[in-house]
Coordinates of C-alpha atoms in Angstrom, one line a residue:
Chain A
M1 CA 0.0 0.0 -26.1
A2 CA -2.8 -1.0 -23.8
N3 CA -3.1 -3.6 -21.1
Y4 CA -6.4 -5.2 -20.5
Y5 CA -7.6 -7.9 -18.2
Q6 CA -11.0 -8.4 -19.9
P7 CA -10.5 -6.7 -23.3
E8 CA -13.9 -7.6 -24.6
I9 CA -15.6 -5.7 -21.8
E10 CA -13.1 -2.9 -21.2
T11 CA -13.2 -1.9 -24.9
M12 CA -16.8 -2.8 -25.6
P13 CA -18.4 -0.3 -28.0
Y14 CA -20.6 2.2 -26.1
D15 CA -23.9 1.1 -27.6
Q16 CA -23.3 -2.5 -26.6
L17 CA -22.2 -1.4 -23.1
R18 CA -25.3 0.6 -22.8
Q19 CA -27.4 -2.4 -23.8
L20 CA -25.6 -4.5 -21.2
Q21 CA -26.3 -1.8 -18.6
N22 CA -30.0 -1.7 -19.6
E23 CA -30.4 -5.4 -19.2
R24 CA -28.5 -5.5 -15.9
L25 CA -30.4 -2.5 -14.4
V26 CA -33.8 -4.0 -15.1
K27 CA -32.7 -7.3 -13.5
Q28 CA -31.1 -5.5 -10.5
V29 CA -34.2 -3.3 -9.8
R30 CA -36.3 -6.5 -9.8
H31 CA -33.8 -8.2 -7.4
V32 CA -33.9 -5.2 -5.0
W33 CA -37.7 -4.9 -5.2
D34 CA -38.0 -8.6 -4.3
N35 CA -35.4 -8.8 -1.7
V36 CA -34.8 -5.4 0.0
P37 CA -38.0 -4.2 1.7
Y38 CA -36.3 -1.0 2.8
Y39 CA -35.7 0.1 -0.8
R40 CA -39.0 -1.3 -2.0
K41 CA -40.7 1.0 0.4
K42 CA -38.8 4.0 -0.9
M43 CA -39.9 3.1 -4.4
E44 CA -43.5 2.6 -3.4
E45 CA -43.5 6.1 -1.7
K46 CA -42.6 7.5 -5.2
G47 CA -45.3 5.4 -6.8
L48 CA -42.8 3.3 -8.6
T49 CA -42.8 -0.4 -9.6
P50 CA -40.0 -2.3 -11.3
E51 CA -41.9 -2.0 -14.6
D52 CA -41.2 1.8 -14.5
I53 CA -37.5 1.1 -15.0
Q54 CA -37.0 -0.2 -18.5
S55 CA -33.5 1.2 -19.2
V56 CA -30.8 3.5 -17.9
D57 CA -32.8 6.4 -19.2
D58 CA -35.3 5.7 -16.4
L59 CA -32.6 5.6 -13.7
H60 CA -33.3 9.2 -12.6
K61 CA -36.8 8.1 -11.4
L62 CA -35.4 5.9 -8.7
P63 CA -35.0 7.3 -5.1
F64 CA -31.5 8.0 -3.8
L65 CA -29.8 6.1 -1.0
T66 CA -27.6 8.1 1.3
K67 CA -25.3 7.4 4.2
A68 CA -28.3 8.1 6.5
D69 CA -30.2 5.2 4.9
L70 CA -27.2 3.0 5.5
R71 CA -27.3 4.1 9.1
D72 CA -31.1 3.5 9.4
A73 CA -30.9 0.1 7.8
Y74 CA -27.8 -0.9 9.9
P75 CA -26.7 -3.6 9.9
Y76 CA -28.8 -6.0 7.8
G77 CA -31.5 -3.8 6.4
L78 CA -30.1 -3.4 2.8
M79 CA -29.0 -6.9 2.3
G80 CA -30.2 -8.5 -0.9
K81 CA -29.4 -12.1 0.0
P82 CA -30.0 -14.2 3.0
K83 CA -27.1 -14.5 5.4
S84 CA -26.7 -18.1 4.5
E85 CA -25.7 -17.1 0.9
C86 CA -23.3 -14.4 2.0
V87 CA -19.7 -15.3 2.6
R88 CA -18.0 -12.1 3.8
I89 CA -18.4 -8.7 5.5
H90 CA -16.2 -5.6 5.1
S91 CA -16.7 -2.4 6.9
T92 CA -15.5 1.2 6.8
S93 CA -13.3 2.7 9.5
G94 CA -16.3 4.6 10.8
T95 CA -14.3 7.8 11.2
T96 CA -17.2 9.9 9.9
G97 CA -19.9 8.4 12.1
K98 CA -21.4 4.9 12.2
R99 CA -19.6 2.2 10.4
V100 CA -20.9 1.0 7.1
M101 CA -21.2 -2.8 6.8
A102 CA -21.1 -4.3 3.3
F103 CA -21.9 -7.9 2.5
Y104 CA -20.7 -10.2 -0.3
T105 CA -21.7 -13.4 -1.9
Q106 CA -19.0 -15.5 -3.5
H107 CA -20.2 -14.1 -6.8
D108 CA -19.8 -10.6 -5.6
I109 CA -16.3 -11.2 -4.5
D110 CA -15.5 -12.8 -7.8
L111 CA -16.6 -9.7 -9.7
W112 CA -14.9 -7.3 -7.3
E113 CA -11.6 -9.1 -7.7
D114 CA -12.1 -8.9 -11.5
C115 CA -12.4 -5.1 -11.1
C116 CA -9.2 -5.0 -9.1
A117 CA -7.5 -7.3 -11.6
R118 CA -8.4 -4.7 -14.3
A119 CA -6.7 -2.0 -12.3
I120 CA -3.5 -4.1 -11.8
V121 CA -3.3 -5.0 -15.5
A122 CA -3.9 -1.4 -16.4
A123 CA -0.9 -0.5 -14.2
G124 CA 1.2 -2.9 -16.2
G125 CA 0.8 -5.9 -14.0
T126 CA 1.2 -9.4 -15.3
K127 CA 1.8 -12.8 -13.8
E128 CA 5.5 -12.0 -13.8
D129 CA 5.0 -9.3 -11.1
V130 CA 5.5 -9.4 -7.4
L131 CA 2.5 -7.5 -6.0
H132 CA 3.3 -5.9 -2.7
V133 CA 0.0 -5.2 -1.0
S134 CA 0.4 -2.8 1.9
Y135 CA -3.2 -1.8 2.3
G136 CA -4.6 -2.9 5.6
Y137 CA -6.0 -6.4 5.6
G138 CA -9.1 -7.1 7.6
L139 CA -12.4 -5.2 7.6
F140 CA -10.9 -2.5 5.4
T141 CA -11.5 -3.5 1.7
G142 CA -8.1 -2.2 0.4
G143 CA -5.9 -5.2 1.4
M144 CA -8.2 -8.1 0.4
G145 CA -9.5 -6.4 -2.7
L146 CA -6.1 -5.9 -4.3
H147 CA -5.0 -9.2 -3.0
G148 CA -7.8 -11.0 -4.8
G149 CA -7.1 -9.0 -7.9
G150 CA -3.5 -10.0 -7.7
H151 CA -4.5 -13.7 -7.6
K152 CA -6.7 -13.2 -10.6
V153 CA -3.8 -11.7 -12.6
G154 CA -1.5 -14.4 -11.4
C155 CA 0.9 -12.0 -9.6
L156 CA 3.1 -13.4 -6.8
T157 CA 1.0 -11.6 -4.2
L158 CA 2.5 -10.5 -0.9
P159 CA -0.1 -9.9 1.8
M160 CA 2.0 -7.4 3.7
S161 CA -0.8 -5.3 5.2
S162 CA 0.2 -1.9 6.6
G163 CA 2.7 -1.0 9.3
N164 CA 6.1 -2.3 10.3
T165 CA 8.1 -0.3 7.8
D166 CA 11.3 -2.1 8.3
R167 CA 9.7 -5.4 7.3
Q168 CA 8.0 -3.8 4.3
L169 CA 11.4 -2.5 3.0
Q170 CA 13.1 -5.8 3.8
F171 CA 10.5 -7.8 1.8
M172 CA 10.6 -5.2 -1.0
E173 CA 14.3 -5.6 -1.3
D174 CA 14.6 -9.4 -0.8
L175 CA 11.7 -10.4 -3.0
G176 CA 12.0 -7.8 -5.6
S177 CA 8.5 -6.3 -5.3
T178 CA 7.5 -4.7 -8.6
I179 CA 4.1 -3.2 -7.9
L180 CA 3.2 -1.5 -4.6
C181 CA -0.5 -1.1 -3.5
C182 CA -1.3 1.1 -0.5
T183 CA -2.6 4.5 0.5
P184 CA -0.8 7.5 -1.1
S185 CA 0.2 8.8 2.3
Y186 CA 1.8 5.4 3.2
A187 CA 3.5 5.3 -0.3
A188 CA 5.0 8.8 0.5
Y189 CA 6.1 7.5 3.9
L190 CA 7.7 4.4 2.4
A191 CA 9.4 6.6 -0.3
E192 CA 10.8 8.8 2.4
S193 CA 12.1 5.8 4.4
I194 CA 13.7 4.3 1.4
H195 CA 15.6 7.5 0.8
E196 CA 16.6 7.9 4.4
R197 CA 18.1 4.4 4.4
G198 CA 19.7 4.9 1.0
L199 CA 17.9 1.8 -0.4
Q200 CA 17.0 3.4 -3.8
D201 CA 19.2 1.0 -5.8
K202 CA 17.9 -2.0 -4.0
I203 CA 14.2 -1.4 -4.6
H204 CA 12.8 -2.4 -8.0
L205 CA 9.3 -1.1 -8.0
K206 CA 7.9 -0.1 -11.4
A207 CA 4.4 0.9 -10.5
G208 CA 2.1 1.8 -7.6
I209 CA -1.7 1.5 -7.2
F210 CA -2.7 4.1 -4.6
G211 CA -6.1 4.9 -3.4
A212 CA -8.5 5.2 -0.5
E213 CA -7.5 8.8 0.2
A214 CA -7.6 12.0 -1.7
W215 CA -4.2 13.0 -3.0
S216 CA -3.0 15.8 -5.3
E217 CA -1.2 15.7 -8.6
D218 CA 1.8 17.2 -6.9
M219 CA 1.9 14.4 -4.4
R220 CA 1.7 11.9 -7.3
R221 CA 4.7 13.4 -9.0
D222 CA 6.6 13.5 -5.7
I223 CA 6.0 9.8 -5.1
E224 CA 6.8 8.9 -8.7
N225 CA 10.1 10.7 -8.6
K226 CA 11.1 9.3 -5.2
L227 CA 10.2 5.7 -6.0
G228 CA 11.0 5.8 -9.7
I229 CA 7.6 4.4 -10.6
K230 CA 4.4 5.3 -12.4
A231 CA 1.7 5.9 -9.8
Y232 CA -1.9 4.9 -10.7
D233 CA -4.9 6.1 -8.9
I234 CA -7.7 3.7 -7.9
F235 CA -11.1 4.5 -6.5
G236 CA -13.7 2.6 -4.6
L237 CA -16.2 2.6 -1.8
T238 CA -16.8 -0.2 0.7
E239 CA -20.5 0.4 0.0
L240 CA -20.1 -0.7 -3.6
S241 CA -17.5 -3.4 -3.1
G242 CA -14.2 -1.7 -2.3
P243 CA -11.3 -0.5 -4.5
G244 CA -11.7 -1.0 -8.2
V245 CA -14.9 0.8 -8.8
S246 CA -12.7 2.9 -11.1
F247 CA -9.1 2.8 -11.9
E248 CA -6.5 4.7 -14.0
C249 CA -4.9 3.7 -17.2
E250 CA -1.4 4.8 -18.4
E251 CA -2.9 8.1 -19.6
Q252 CA -3.4 9.2 -16.0
T253 CA -6.2 11.6 -16.9
G254 CA -9.0 10.2 -14.8
M255 CA -10.2 6.8 -13.6
H256 CA -12.2 4.5 -15.8
I257 CA -15.4 3.4 -14.1
N258 CA -16.1 -0.3 -14.4
E259 CA -19.4 0.4 -16.2
D260 CA -20.4 -3.2 -16.7
H261 CA -20.8 -3.2 -12.9
F262 CA -21.6 0.4 -11.9
I263 CA -23.6 3.2 -13.4
A264 CA -22.3 6.6 -12.5
E265 CA -24.3 9.8 -12.4
I266 CA -23.4 13.3 -11.5
I267 CA -26.1 15.2 -9.6
D268 CA -26.6 18.7 -8.2
P269 CA -26.1 17.9 -4.5
D270 CA -28.7 20.5 -3.5
T271 CA -31.6 19.6 -5.9
G272 CA -30.8 16.0 -6.7
E273 CA -31.1 16.8 -10.4
V274 CA -29.0 14.9 -12.8
L275 CA -26.3 17.1 -14.5
P276 CA -24.9 16.8 -18.0
E277 CA -21.5 15.2 -18.7
G278 CA -18.6 17.4 -17.9
T279 CA -20.4 19.3 -15.1
K280 CA -19.1 19.2 -11.6
G281 CA -21.4 17.6 -9.0
E282 CA -21.9 14.8 -6.6
L283 CA -21.1 11.3 -7.8
V284 CA -23.9 8.8 -7.5
F285 CA -23.5 5.1 -8.1
T286 CA -25.8 2.3 -9.0
S287 CA -24.5 -1.2 -8.5
L288 CA -25.6 -3.4 -11.4
T289 CA -24.3 -6.8 -10.4
K290 CA -24.0 -6.9 -6.6
E291 CA -26.2 -9.5 -5.1
A292 CA -25.6 -9.2 -1.3
F293 CA -25.5 -5.4 -1.0
P294 CA -27.2 -4.1 -4.1
L295 CA -27.3 -0.3 -3.7
L296 CA -29.3 1.8 -6.2
R297 CA -28.5 5.5 -6.7
Y298 CA -26.1 5.7 -3.8
R299 CA -24.9 9.2 -3.1
T300 CA -21.2 9.1 -2.5
R301 CA -20.7 12.7 -1.2
D302 CA -17.7 12.8 -3.6
I303 CA -17.6 15.9 -5.7
C304 CA -16.4 15.0 -9.2
V305 CA -16.7 15.4 -13.0
L306 CA -17.2 12.6 -15.6
S307 CA -15.9 12.6 -19.1
R308 CA -16.6 10.3 -22.0
K309 CA -13.9 11.7 -24.1
K310 CA -12.1 9.0 -26.1
C311 CA -9.2 7.6 -24.2
S312 CA -5.9 6.7 -25.9
C313 CA -5.9 3.4 -23.9
G314 CA -8.8 2.1 -25.9
R315 CA -11.2 1.6 -23.0
T316 CA -14.7 2.8 -23.5
F317 CA -15.5 3.2 -19.9
V318 CA -16.4 6.7 -18.8
K319 CA -13.6 8.5 -16.8
M320 CA -14.1 10.2 -13.5
A321 CA -11.8 13.0 -12.4
K322 CA -9.9 12.6 -9.1
P323 CA -12.6 13.6 -6.6
M324 CA -12.2 17.1 -5.2
G325 CA -12.6 15.4 -1.9
R326 CA -15.3 13.5 -0.2
S327 CA -17.9 15.9 1.2
D328 CA -17.3 13.9 4.3
D329 CA -13.7 15.1 4.3
M330 CA -14.9 18.6 3.5
L331 CA -14.7 21.0 6.3
I332 CA -16.9 24.0 6.6
I333 CA -14.8 26.6 8.3
R334 CA -16.3 30.1 8.9
G335 CA -18.9 29.2 6.2
V336 CA -16.3 28.3 3.6
N337 CA -15.8 24.8 2.1
V338 CA -12.3 23.6 2.7
F339 CA -10.9 20.3 1.3
P340 CA -7.8 18.9 3.0
S341 CA -6.5 18.1 -0.5
Q342 CA -6.4 21.8 -1.3
I343 CA -4.1 22.4 1.6
E344 CA -1.9 19.5 0.5
T345 CA -1.6 21.1 -3.0
V346 CA -0.4 24.4 -1.5
L347 CA 2.1 22.7 0.8
M348 CA 3.7 20.7 -2.1
Q349 CA 3.9 23.7 -4.3
Q350 CA 5.6 25.7 -1.5
G351 CA 8.1 22.9 -1.0
Y352 CA 6.8 21.5 2.3
A353 CA 6.3 17.9 3.2
A354 CA 2.8 16.6 2.4
N355 CA 2.5 15.6 6.0
Y356 CA 0.3 18.1 7.8
Q357 CA -2.6 18.2 10.3
I358 CA -5.5 20.6 10.3
I359 CA -7.0 21.5 13.7
V360 CA -10.3 23.2 13.7
D361 CA -11.9 24.4 16.9
R362 CA -14.6 26.9 18.0
V363 CA -13.7 29.6 20.4
N364 CA -16.3 32.2 21.4
N365 CA -18.6 31.1 18.6
S366 CA -16.0 31.6 16.0
D367 CA -14.1 28.9 14.1
T368 CA -10.3 28.7 14.6
F369 CA -8.4 27.1 11.8
E370 CA -4.8 26.0 12.3
V371 CA -2.6 24.0 9.9
M372 CA 0.4 22.3 11.5
V373 CA 3.3 22.1 9.0
E374 CA 6.6 20.5 9.4
M375 CA 9.6 22.7 9.1
T376 CA 11.9 21.9 6.1
P377 CA 15.6 22.5 5.8
D378 CA 15.0 24.9 2.9
M379 CA 13.0 27.3 4.9
F380 CA 14.9 27.1 8.2
S381 CA 17.6 29.7 8.8
D382 CA 19.5 31.4 11.6
S383 CA 17.3 34.5 10.9
L384 CA 13.9 34.5 12.5
A385 CA 12.9 37.2 10.0
K386 CA 13.5 34.8 7.1
V387 CA 11.6 32.0 8.8
A388 CA 8.8 34.4 9.5
R389 CA 8.8 35.5 5.8
A390 CA 8.5 31.9 4.6
E391 CA 5.7 31.4 7.0
K392 CA 3.9 34.5 5.8
E393 CA 4.2 33.3 2.2
L394 CA 2.6 30.0 3.2
V395 CA -0.2 31.8 5.0
G396 CA -0.7 33.9 1.9
A397 CA -0.8 30.9 -0.5
L398 CA -3.2 29.1 1.7
K399 CA -5.5 32.1 1.9
S400 CA -5.5 32.6 -1.9
M401 CA -6.3 28.8 -2.4
L402 CA -9.0 28.5 0.3
G403 CA -10.4 32.0 0.6
I404 CA -10.1 32.1 4.3
A405 CA -7.1 32.7 6.6
A406 CA -5.4 29.8 8.3
K407 CA -3.0 30.1 11.2
V408 CA 0.2 28.2 10.3
K409 CA 2.0 26.4 13.1
L410 CA 5.5 25.3 12.2
V411 CA 6.6 22.2 14.0
A412 CA 9.8 20.2 14.1
P413 CA 10.4 17.8 11.2
K414 CA 8.9 14.3 11.6
S415 CA 6.8 15.5 14.6
I416 CA 3.5 14.9 12.9
T417 CA 2.7 11.2 13.1
R418 CA 3.4 9.4 9.8
S419 CA 0.5 7.3 8.7
E420 CA 0.7 3.6 8.2
G421 CA -2.9 3.3 7.1
K422 CA -5.2 6.2 6.4
A423 CA -3.7 9.5 7.5
V424 CA -5.3 11.5 10.2
R425 CA -5.3 14.9 8.5
V426 CA -8.1 16.6 10.3
I427 CA -8.8 17.1 14.0
D428 CA -12.1 18.9 14.4
K429 CA -12.7 19.8 18.0
R430 CA -15.8 21.8 17.4
K431 CA -18.8 20.6 19.3
I432 CA -21.7 21.6 17.1
Chain B
M1 CA 38.3 33.7 9.9
N2 CA 34.6 33.0 10.4
I3 CA 33.4 30.8 13.3
Y4 CA 30.4 28.5 12.9
Q5 CA 27.1 28.9 14.6
I6 CA 24.5 26.2 14.8
S7 CA 20.8 27.4 14.9
V8 CA 18.3 24.9 16.2
F9 CA 14.5 25.2 15.6
L10 CA 12.6 25.0 18.9
E11 CA 8.9 24.3 19.1
N12 CA 7.3 26.4 21.8
K13 CA 7.0 23.6 24.3
A14 CA 8.4 23.2 27.8
G15 CA 11.6 21.1 27.8
K16 CA 12.6 21.6 24.2
L17 CA 15.7 23.5 25.0
A18 CA 16.6 21.1 27.8
E19 CA 16.4 18.3 25.3
V20 CA 18.9 20.0 23.0
T21 CA 21.3 20.7 25.9
K22 CA 21.0 17.2 27.1
L23 CA 22.0 15.8 23.7
L24 CA 25.1 17.9 23.7
A25 CA 25.9 17.2 27.3
D26 CA 25.6 13.4 26.7
S27 CA 28.1 13.7 23.8
N28 CA 30.5 15.9 25.8
V29 CA 30.0 18.9 23.6
D30 CA 30.7 22.2 25.4
I31 CA 28.4 25.2 24.7
R32 CA 30.5 28.4 24.5
A33 CA 27.7 30.8 23.7
I34 CA 23.9 30.6 23.4
S35 CA 21.2 33.1 22.3
I36 CA 17.5 32.5 22.0
A37 CA 15.2 34.3 19.5
E38 CA 11.5 33.6 19.7
T39 CA 8.1 34.4 18.3
A40 CA 4.9 33.5 20.1
E41 CA 4.8 30.2 18.3
Y42 CA 8.4 28.9 18.0
G43 CA 11.9 29.9 18.7
L44 CA 15.4 29.2 17.6
A45 CA 18.6 28.7 19.7
R46 CA 21.8 30.0 18.2
L47 CA 24.8 28.1 19.6
I48 CA 28.6 28.3 19.5
V49 CA 30.0 25.0 20.6
D50 CA 33.5 23.6 20.9
D51 CA 32.8 20.9 18.2
A52 CA 30.3 22.1 15.7
P53 CA 30.6 19.1 13.3
K54 CA 29.9 16.7 16.1
A55 CA 27.1 18.8 17.6
S56 CA 25.4 19.2 14.2
S57 CA 25.5 15.5 13.4
I58 CA 24.1 14.6 16.9
L59 CA 21.3 17.1 16.4
L60 CA 20.5 15.9 12.9
Q61 CA 20.4 12.3 14.0
H62 CA 18.0 13.3 16.7
G63 CA 15.8 14.8 14.0
D64 CA 16.3 18.4 14.9
M65 CA 16.1 21.1 12.3
I66 CA 19.4 22.9 12.2
S67 CA 21.2 25.4 10.1
M68 CA 25.0 26.3 10.1
T69 CA 25.9 29.9 9.6
P70 CA 29.3 31.6 9.4
V71 CA 29.4 34.4 12.0
W72 CA 32.2 36.5 13.4
A73 CA 33.8 36.5 16.9
V74 CA 35.1 40.0 17.7
E75 CA 37.5 40.8 20.6
V76 CA 36.1 43.5 22.9
P77 CA 38.0 45.1 25.9
D78 CA 36.5 43.7 29.1
R79 CA 35.9 47.1 30.7
P80 CA 33.1 49.7 30.9
G81 CA 32.7 51.2 27.4
G82 CA 34.4 48.3 25.6
L83 CA 31.3 47.3 23.6
Y84 CA 30.2 50.9 23.1
E85 CA 33.5 51.7 21.3
L86 CA 33.0 48.7 18.9
L87 CA 29.4 49.6 18.1
T88 CA 30.2 53.2 17.6
A89 CA 32.9 52.3 15.2
L90 CA 30.4 50.1 13.2
A91 CA 27.7 52.8 13.4
E92 CA 30.0 55.5 12.0
A93 CA 30.8 53.2 9.1
H94 CA 27.0 52.4 8.6
V95 CA 27.5 48.8 9.3
N96 CA 24.3 47.1 10.4
V97 CA 24.4 44.4 13.0
E98 CA 21.8 41.7 12.4
Y99 CA 22.2 40.1 15.8
M100 CA 24.9 39.6 18.4
Y101 CA 25.5 37.9 21.7
S102 CA 28.5 37.2 23.9
L103 CA 30.7 34.2 24.2
F104 CA 31.2 32.8 27.8
T105 CA 34.9 32.9 27.2
H106 CA 37.0 35.7 28.8
R107 CA 40.7 36.0 28.6
E108 CA 43.3 38.5 29.8
G109 CA 41.0 41.6 29.9
C110 CA 39.2 40.6 26.8
A111 CA 35.6 39.5 26.1
Y112 CA 34.2 38.2 22.8
M113 CA 31.1 39.1 20.9
V114 CA 29.5 36.8 18.3
M115 CA 28.2 39.0 15.4
R116 CA 26.1 38.4 12.3
I117 CA 26.6 41.2 9.8
A118 CA 24.9 41.8 6.4
D119 CA 27.6 43.9 4.8
E120 CA 30.7 41.9 5.5
P121 CA 33.3 43.7 3.3
K122 CA 32.5 47.0 5.0
F123 CA 32.5 45.3 8.4
L124 CA 36.0 43.8 7.8
S125 CA 37.5 47.0 6.5
T126 CA 36.1 48.9 9.5
L127 CA 37.6 46.5 12.0
G128 CA 40.9 46.6 10.1
D129 CA 41.0 50.4 10.1
R130 CA 40.3 50.5 13.9
G131 CA 42.7 47.7 14.7
I132 CA 39.9 45.5 16.2
K133 CA 40.7 41.9 16.3
L134 CA 38.7 39.0 14.9
M135 CA 39.2 35.7 16.7
T136 CA 39.8 32.5 14.8
M137 CA 38.4 29.1 15.6
E138 CA 41.8 27.9 16.7
E139 CA 42.3 30.9 19.0
L140 CA 38.9 30.1 20.7
G141 CA 39.6 26.4 20.8
L142 CA 36.8 25.5 18.5
K143 CA 36.6 22.7 16.0

């Protein structure tokens, strides 16, 4: 049984979908050429005009946009509409450098909210649901995106925003929230708090829509078990609109990309060459319908795989695997690529809390790599030898997952700050 | 005939042990024995207190990581050679001591050692053979 918000689009036969993409791409390239001098210049440098792009098959000819371009063009340089026609700005947290500013016309917001509505309906949401939105509201896209989606579906939408856990739980209990939207780390934190307070029987959640952070399959199972829900992944980028670029269906085997609005490509991050379906590489998006911030071939830095295998939910949209991690999140430690999500996977498998902090520093020109892990009752004992053995096992498991040795620092339970928004997992003190 | 020991995980930071002792002091829990084991990164304090259930619930509430372990309190003559006799008896019986430390309590020429032993049946039969006394919680005034 499948739940669709816009069935005619979500299950559109592939040929038809491709035709729609072709038409929209041609129109979008023309829009960008006419309105975004920054990108027009890039096209001209490659000797391209809009006539060179007749269909999706020509997409590979277009130049890429990167985060560096967004920085260069900051703040208004990539805008596709005059300010007078734009109605909203959202922005990234800026944790990995300069903030990214994204602009929206009313039409852009409308389509974005449709995308979020599809995700909510795919997670089983209907107008009977109480949608508890604990993503941050404000510049961050999470809160207002799911909020708008909730309105479209007709859910009773609770604009909780993040933080104030006591109030979150009180509302959940009193109002009978049925669908929770927040970051996975905050979901885990809320689940923990519910158990601590013995509120399991008073909370009636059935589903969760969690995104904006990398999270592992083990963490998903843990949250599902603790909250008694089905947890759906959602993906998005502020640059492209926000959450809802892709979303999971009940099969939970990847996120369907809203292909009527976005074309996804996988490229070799080193050569820029487009890779065939099923190959791992960097995810690149072209926005087909955005007016105010129309990015073409935007390199996400996310490492990912696409699959067009038929999905049991009936959607024809291509599915993207959970990104391995954003290459922005990726750390290069002693020359080895390390994703925080890999560390999380090891911790969950070894029975630790998924709350951890990675501290990287450089001492005498050599990287130091420390993982702070909270002690759990299972591994604590009156015997230091036993504790040391458990610690050694963890060090071994990390080493076999990552390929380099990490120093594990066991700390008291609950001593690593619980996140109410996006978790701070990495502290990189290296000054390079 | 066991007594109960509370082990507390200590991060290697100044003031951590003071924090634990303050919690117990504020709740009027008396520490009867304490021993610290440490690595370079963290340590653990092993405690014998007069009210273990109360102490453990206070520490848990405070968010400390603790573990309760049954250990033995052995009576030792409070004179030169007293401990030597006990350890010799255990050594001759090939009983391995994992760790031990002393209780603050002294009484009528007697001192008391807290011991953690791997092979408990052999330990108990050795004490029995040598007429060495094990102390009960009641005798030591422990809850």
